[in-house]
Amino acid sequence: MSDENLSAALEREHQEIDAGIGAFLDKLDAGGMDADALRHTLAVLRRHIYLEEQLLFPPISKGAHMMAVFGMIRGHGEIWRTMDELDKVLAGPGEGDRDTLREVCQRLSALLAEHNKVEEPVIYPAADTGLPPEQAAELAEFIEAGRMPDGWVCAKAAV
């Protein structure tokens, strides 16, 4: 993670995810499609949600951040279900209907934009100032090279 603080590293992941979805949509609009690239971006997003729900949120979910964390977890559920919808479309004939893929990707992008407007200024500063040193180190290590356990789903994935 170099000398980057935790909040900057988490925001960088947001930017990479947004860029992946944007690149998929650009290619789709140009008449192509890279389903593997979208699947990779969705895997990165799922891993990002895992690190937040398992490593970042628990130690900061008390006191001043309690309601914001609750809102983020609810938002993760909606984002997760939208990713599941994309998985189903991609699994369809010919890797899915392009119009449906575009619509669901645009919906996912909008959900992420709304989510990140709160998460980045409210939650992420606590990663730099509100974590005990050992938990900050664990989060930094995971950002650098951690893997989400197979089969893990976010807390609010089910409706």
PDB file of C-alpha atoms in Angstrom:
ATOM      1  CA  MET A   1       0.000   0.000   0.000  1.00  0.00           C
ATOM      2  CA  SER A   2       3.120   2.221   0.085  1.00  0.00           C
ATOM      3  CA  ASP A   3       2.727   5.487   2.004  1.00  0.00           C
ATOM      4  CA  GLU A   4      -0.910   5.902   1.025  1.00  0.00           C
ATOM      5  CA  ASN A   5      -3.310   6.340   3.938  1.00  0.00           C
ATOM      6  CA  LEU A   6      -6.220   3.937   4.324  1.00  0.00           C
ATOM      7  CA  SER A   7      -8.900   6.371   3.189  1.00  0.00           C
ATOM      8  CA  ALA A   8      -6.977   7.141  -0.017  1.00  0.00           C
ATOM      9  CA  ALA A   9      -6.472   3.424  -0.713  1.00  0.00           C
ATOM     10  CA  LEU A  10     -10.182   2.743  -0.220  1.00  0.00           C
ATOM     11  CA  GLU A  11     -11.123   5.654  -2.488  1.00  0.00           C
ATOM     12  CA  ARG A  12      -8.652   4.387  -5.102  1.00  0.00           C
ATOM     13  CA  GLU A  13     -10.525   1.074  -5.106  1.00  0.00           C
ATOM     14  CA  HIS A  14     -13.762   2.999  -5.735  1.00  0.00           C
ATOM     15  CA  GLN A  15     -12.118   4.735  -8.689  1.00  0.00           C
ATOM     16  CA  GLU A  16     -10.861   1.437 -10.122  1.00  0.00           C
ATOM     17  CA  ILE A  17     -14.323  -0.123  -9.823  1.00  0.00           C
ATOM     18  CA  ASP A  18     -15.984   2.903 -11.443  1.00  0.00           C
ATOM     19  CA  ALA A  19     -13.411   2.824 -14.254  1.00  0.00           C
ATOM     20  CA  GLY A  20     -14.031  -0.886 -14.844  1.00  0.00           C
ATOM     21  CA  ILE A  21     -17.773  -0.396 -15.176  1.00  0.00           C
ATOM     22  CA  GLY A  22     -17.236   2.677 -17.359  1.00  0.00           C
ATOM     23  CA  ALA A  23     -14.849   0.804 -19.667  1.00  0.00           C
ATOM     24  CA  PHE A  24     -17.362  -2.030 -20.010  1.00  0.00           C
ATOM     25  CA  LEU A  25     -20.126   0.423 -20.936  1.00  0.00           C
ATOM     26  CA  ASP A  26     -17.864   2.249 -23.410  1.00  0.00           C
ATOM     27  CA  LYS A  27     -17.000  -1.010 -25.143  1.00  0.00           C
ATOM     28  CA  LEU A  28     -20.658  -2.031 -25.146  1.00  0.00           C
ATOM     29  CA  ASP A  29     -21.618   1.303 -26.736  1.00  0.00           C
ATOM     30  CA  ALA A  30     -18.934   0.755 -29.396  1.00  0.00           C
ATOM     31  CA  GLY A  31     -20.507  -2.583 -30.342  1.00  0.00           C
ATOM     32  CA  GLY A  32     -18.166  -4.843 -28.390  1.00  0.00           C
ATOM     33  CA  MET A  33     -18.401  -6.575 -25.066  1.00  0.00           C
ATOM     34  CA  ASP A  34     -15.835  -7.819 -22.573  1.00  0.00           C
ATOM     35  CA  ALA A  35     -17.836  -9.981 -20.177  1.00  0.00           C
ATOM     36  CA  ASP A  36     -14.677 -11.227 -18.448  1.00  0.00           C
ATOM     37  CA  ALA A  37     -13.613  -7.660 -17.654  1.00  0.00           C
ATOM     38  CA  LEU A  38     -17.030  -6.949 -16.119  1.00  0.00           C
ATOM     39  CA  ARG A  39     -16.883 -10.184 -14.102  1.00  0.00           C
ATOM     40  CA  HIS A  40     -13.448  -9.122 -12.824  1.00  0.00           C
ATOM     41  CA  THR A  41     -14.777  -5.679 -11.825  1.00  0.00           C
ATOM     42  CA  LEU A  42     -17.697  -7.286  -9.982  1.00  0.00           C
ATOM     43  CA  ALA A  43     -15.262  -9.574  -8.130  1.00  0.00           C
ATOM     44  CA  VAL A  44     -13.197  -6.528  -7.116  1.00  0.00           C
ATOM     45  CA  LEU A  45     -16.365  -4.794  -5.882  1.00  0.00           C
ATOM     46  CA  ARG A  46     -17.454  -7.845  -3.880  1.00  0.00           C
ATOM     47  CA  ARG A  47     -14.004  -8.056  -2.275  1.00  0.00           C
ATOM     48  CA  HIS A  48     -14.202  -4.334  -1.455  1.00  0.00           C
ATOM     49  CA  ILE A  49     -17.571  -4.802   0.255  1.00  0.00           C
ATOM     50  CA  TYR A  50     -16.121  -7.747   2.182  1.00  0.00           C
ATOM     51  CA  LEU A  51     -13.202  -5.717   3.524  1.00  0.00           C
ATOM     52  CA  GLU A  52     -15.536  -2.942   4.596  1.00  0.00           C
ATOM     53  CA  GLU A  53     -18.074  -5.166   6.328  1.00  0.00           C
ATOM     54  CA  GLN A  54     -15.553  -7.504   7.942  1.00  0.00           C
ATOM     55  CA  LEU A  55     -12.583  -5.242   8.709  1.00  0.00           C
ATOM     56  CA  LEU A  56     -13.535  -1.555   8.592  1.00  0.00           C
ATOM     57  CA  PHE A  57     -17.100  -1.299   9.838  1.00  0.00           C
ATOM     58  CA  PRO A  58     -17.008  -3.403  13.038  1.00  0.00           C
ATOM     59  CA  PRO A  59     -14.508  -1.246  14.951  1.00  0.00           C
ATOM     60  CA  ILE A  60     -16.086   2.063  13.886  1.00  0.00           C
ATOM     61  CA  SER A  61     -19.759   1.085  14.142  1.00  0.00           C
ATOM     62  CA  LYS A  62     -20.141   2.411  17.651  1.00  0.00           C
ATOM     63  CA  GLY A  63     -20.999   5.959  18.617  1.00  0.00           C
ATOM     64  CA  ALA A  64     -20.954   8.704  15.998  1.00  0.00           C
ATOM     65  CA  HIS A  65     -20.627   6.379  12.999  1.00  0.00           C
ATOM     66  CA  MET A  66     -23.306   3.859  13.987  1.00  0.00           C
ATOM     67  CA  MET A  67     -26.109   5.169  11.748  1.00  0.00           C
ATOM     68  CA  ALA A  68     -23.796   5.864   8.811  1.00  0.00           C
ATOM     69  CA  VAL A  69     -22.396   2.325   8.987  1.00  0.00           C
ATOM     70  CA  PHE A  70     -25.930   0.922   9.128  1.00  0.00           C
ATOM     71  CA  GLY A  71     -26.791   2.894   5.989  1.00  0.00           C
ATOM     72  CA  MET A  72     -23.659   1.656   4.228  1.00  0.00           C
ATOM     73  CA  ILE A  73     -24.514  -1.966   5.033  1.00  0.00           C
ATOM     74  CA  ARG A  74     -28.038  -1.490   3.654  1.00  0.00           C
ATOM     75  CA  GLY A  75     -26.554   0.087   0.534  1.00  0.00           C
ATOM     76  CA  HIS A  76     -24.192  -2.850   0.132  1.00  0.00           C
ATOM     77  CA  GLY A  77     -27.203  -5.158   0.016  1.00  0.00           C
ATOM     78  CA  GLU A  78     -28.757  -3.250  -2.874  1.00  0.00           C
ATOM     79  CA  ILE A  79     -25.406  -3.097  -4.684  1.00  0.00           C
ATOM     80  CA  TRP A  80     -24.880  -6.843  -4.120  1.00  0.00           C
ATOM     81  CA  ARG A  81     -28.304  -7.740  -5.492  1.00  0.00           C
ATOM     82  CA  THR A  82     -27.613  -5.590  -8.558  1.00  0.00           C
ATOM     83  CA  MET A  83     -24.327  -7.443  -9.105  1.00  0.00           C
ATOM     84  CA  ASP A  84     -26.217 -10.739  -8.795  1.00  0.00           C
ATOM     85  CA  GLU A  85     -28.603  -9.474 -11.467  1.00  0.00           C
ATOM     86  CA  LEU A  86     -25.635  -8.717 -13.747  1.00  0.00           C
ATOM     87  CA  ASP A  87     -24.271 -12.218 -13.138  1.00  0.00           C
ATOM     88  CA  LYS A  88     -27.594 -13.687 -14.276  1.00  0.00           C
ATOM     89  CA  VAL A  89     -27.682 -11.559 -17.424  1.00  0.00           C
ATOM     90  CA  LEU A  90     -24.072 -12.489 -18.257  1.00  0.00           C
ATOM     91  CA  ALA A  91     -24.932 -16.168 -17.819  1.00  0.00           C
ATOM     92  CA  GLY A  92     -27.719 -15.889 -20.386  1.00  0.00           C
ATOM     93  CA  PRO A  93     -27.505 -16.839 -24.041  1.00  0.00           C
ATOM     94  CA  GLY A  94     -24.642 -15.090 -25.805  1.00  0.00           C
ATOM     95  CA  GLU A  95     -23.512 -13.557 -22.504  1.00  0.00           C
ATOM     96  CA  GLY A  96     -26.714 -11.653 -22.113  1.00  0.00           C
ATOM     97  CA  ASP A  97     -28.859  -9.016 -23.699  1.00  0.00           C
ATOM     98  CA  ARG A  98     -26.866  -5.832 -24.374  1.00  0.00           C
ATOM     99  CA  ASP A  99     -29.700  -3.447 -23.522  1.00  0.00           C
ATOM    100  CA  THR A 100     -30.302  -5.181 -20.203  1.00  0.00           C
ATOM    101  CA  LEU A 101     -26.572  -5.217 -19.444  1.00  0.00           C
ATOM    102  CA  ARG A 102     -26.359  -1.494 -20.173  1.00  0.00           C
ATOM    103  CA  GLU A 103     -29.377  -0.700 -18.001  1.00  0.00           C
ATOM    104  CA  VAL A 104     -28.198  -2.775 -15.032  1.00  0.00           C
ATOM    105  CA  CYS A 105     -24.614  -1.453 -15.292  1.00  0.00           C
ATOM    106  CA  GLN A 106     -25.920   2.117 -15.359  1.00  0.00           C
ATOM    107  CA  ARG A 107     -28.090   1.359 -12.333  1.00  0.00           C
ATOM    108  CA  LEU A 108     -25.066  -0.114 -10.524  1.00  0.00           C
ATOM    109  CA  SER A 109     -23.009   2.978 -11.378  1.00  0.00           C
ATOM    110  CA  ALA A 110     -25.731   5.240  -9.995  1.00  0.00           C
ATOM    111  CA  LEU A 111     -25.988   3.176  -6.794  1.00  0.00           C
ATOM    112  CA  LEU A 112     -22.222   3.343  -6.332  1.00  0.00           C
ATOM    113  CA  ALA A 113     -22.125   7.103  -6.922  1.00  0.00           C
ATOM    114  CA  GLU A 114     -24.794   7.708  -4.267  1.00  0.00           C
ATOM    115  CA  HIS A 115     -23.161   5.264  -1.848  1.00  0.00           C
ATOM    116  CA  ASN A 116     -19.685   6.723  -2.287  1.00  0.00           C
ATOM    117  CA  LYS A 117     -20.938  10.294  -1.710  1.00  0.00           C
ATOM    118  CA  VAL A 118     -21.532   9.308   1.909  1.00  0.00           C
ATOM    119  CA  GLU A 119     -18.917   6.617   2.418  1.00  0.00           C
ATOM    120  CA  GLU A 120     -15.884   8.608   1.282  1.00  0.00           C
ATOM    121  CA  PRO A 121     -16.353  11.765   3.400  1.00  0.00           C
ATOM    122  CA  VAL A 122     -18.074  10.202   6.428  1.00  0.00           C
ATOM    123  CA  ILE A 123     -16.770   6.634   6.845  1.00  0.00           C
ATOM    124  CA  TYR A 124     -13.315   6.607   5.277  1.00  0.00           C
ATOM    125  CA  PRO A 125     -11.740   9.297   7.482  1.00  0.00           C
ATOM    126  CA  ALA A 126     -12.414   6.958  10.417  1.00  0.00           C
ATOM    127  CA  ALA A 127     -10.136   4.402   8.741  1.00  0.00           C
ATOM    128  CA  ASP A 128      -7.281   6.866   9.215  1.00  0.00           C
ATOM    129  CA  THR A 129      -8.156   8.091  12.703  1.00  0.00           C
ATOM    130  CA  GLY A 130     -10.573   5.671  14.386  1.00  0.00           C
ATOM    131  CA  LEU A 131      -8.937   2.257  14.112  1.00  0.00           C
ATOM    132  CA  PRO A 132      -6.615   0.743  16.691  1.00  0.00           C
ATOM    133  CA  PRO A 133      -3.132   0.225  15.165  1.00  0.00           C
ATOM    134  CA  GLU A 134      -3.483  -3.550  14.851  1.00  0.00           C
ATOM    135  CA  GLN A 135      -6.817  -3.233  13.014  1.00  0.00           C
ATOM    136  CA  ALA A 136      -5.431  -0.502  10.760  1.00  0.00           C
ATOM    137  CA  ALA A 137      -2.520  -2.805   9.902  1.00  0.00           C
ATOM    138  CA  GLU A 138      -4.897  -5.697   9.198  1.00  0.00           C
ATOM    139  CA  LEU A 139      -6.983  -3.503   6.891  1.00  0.00           C
ATOM    140  CA  ALA A 140      -3.862  -2.239   5.086  1.00  0.00           C
ATOM    141  CA  GLU A 141      -2.636  -5.808   4.567  1.00  0.00           C
ATOM    142  CA  PHE A 142      -6.000  -6.875   3.200  1.00  0.00           C
ATOM    143  CA  ILE A 143      -6.174  -3.924   0.814  1.00  0.00           C
ATOM    144  CA  GLU A 144      -2.731  -4.906  -0.462  1.00  0.00           C
ATOM    145  CA  ALA A 145      -3.250  -8.643  -0.961  1.00  0.00           C
ATOM    146  CA  GLY A 146      -6.293 -10.013   0.862  1.00  0.00           C
ATOM    147  CA  ARG A 147      -8.803 -12.445  -0.598  1.00  0.00           C
ATOM    148  CA  MET A 148     -12.484 -12.683   0.108  1.00  0.00           C
ATOM    149  CA  PRO A 149     -13.507 -16.164   1.304  1.00  0.00           C
ATOM    150  CA  ASP A 150     -15.325 -18.219  -1.315  1.00  0.00           C
ATOM    151  CA  GLY A 151     -19.074 -18.067  -0.890  1.00  0.00           C
ATOM    152  CA  TRP A 152     -19.125 -14.982   1.337  1.00  0.00           C
ATOM    153  CA  VAL A 153     -22.083 -12.636   0.824  1.00  0.00           C
ATOM    154  CA  CYS A 154     -22.711  -9.270   2.404  1.00  0.00           C
ATOM    155  CA  ALA A 155     -24.958  -8.916   5.435  1.00  0.00           C
ATOM    156  CA  LYS A 156     -27.944  -7.538   3.508  1.00  0.00           C
ATOM    157  CA  ALA A 157     -27.566  -9.523   0.258  1.00  0.00           C
ATOM    158  CA  ALA A 158     -30.936 -11.199   0.781  1.00  0.00           C
ATOM    159  CA  VAL A 159     -34.010  -9.024   0.369  1.00  0.00           C
TER     160      VAL A 159
END
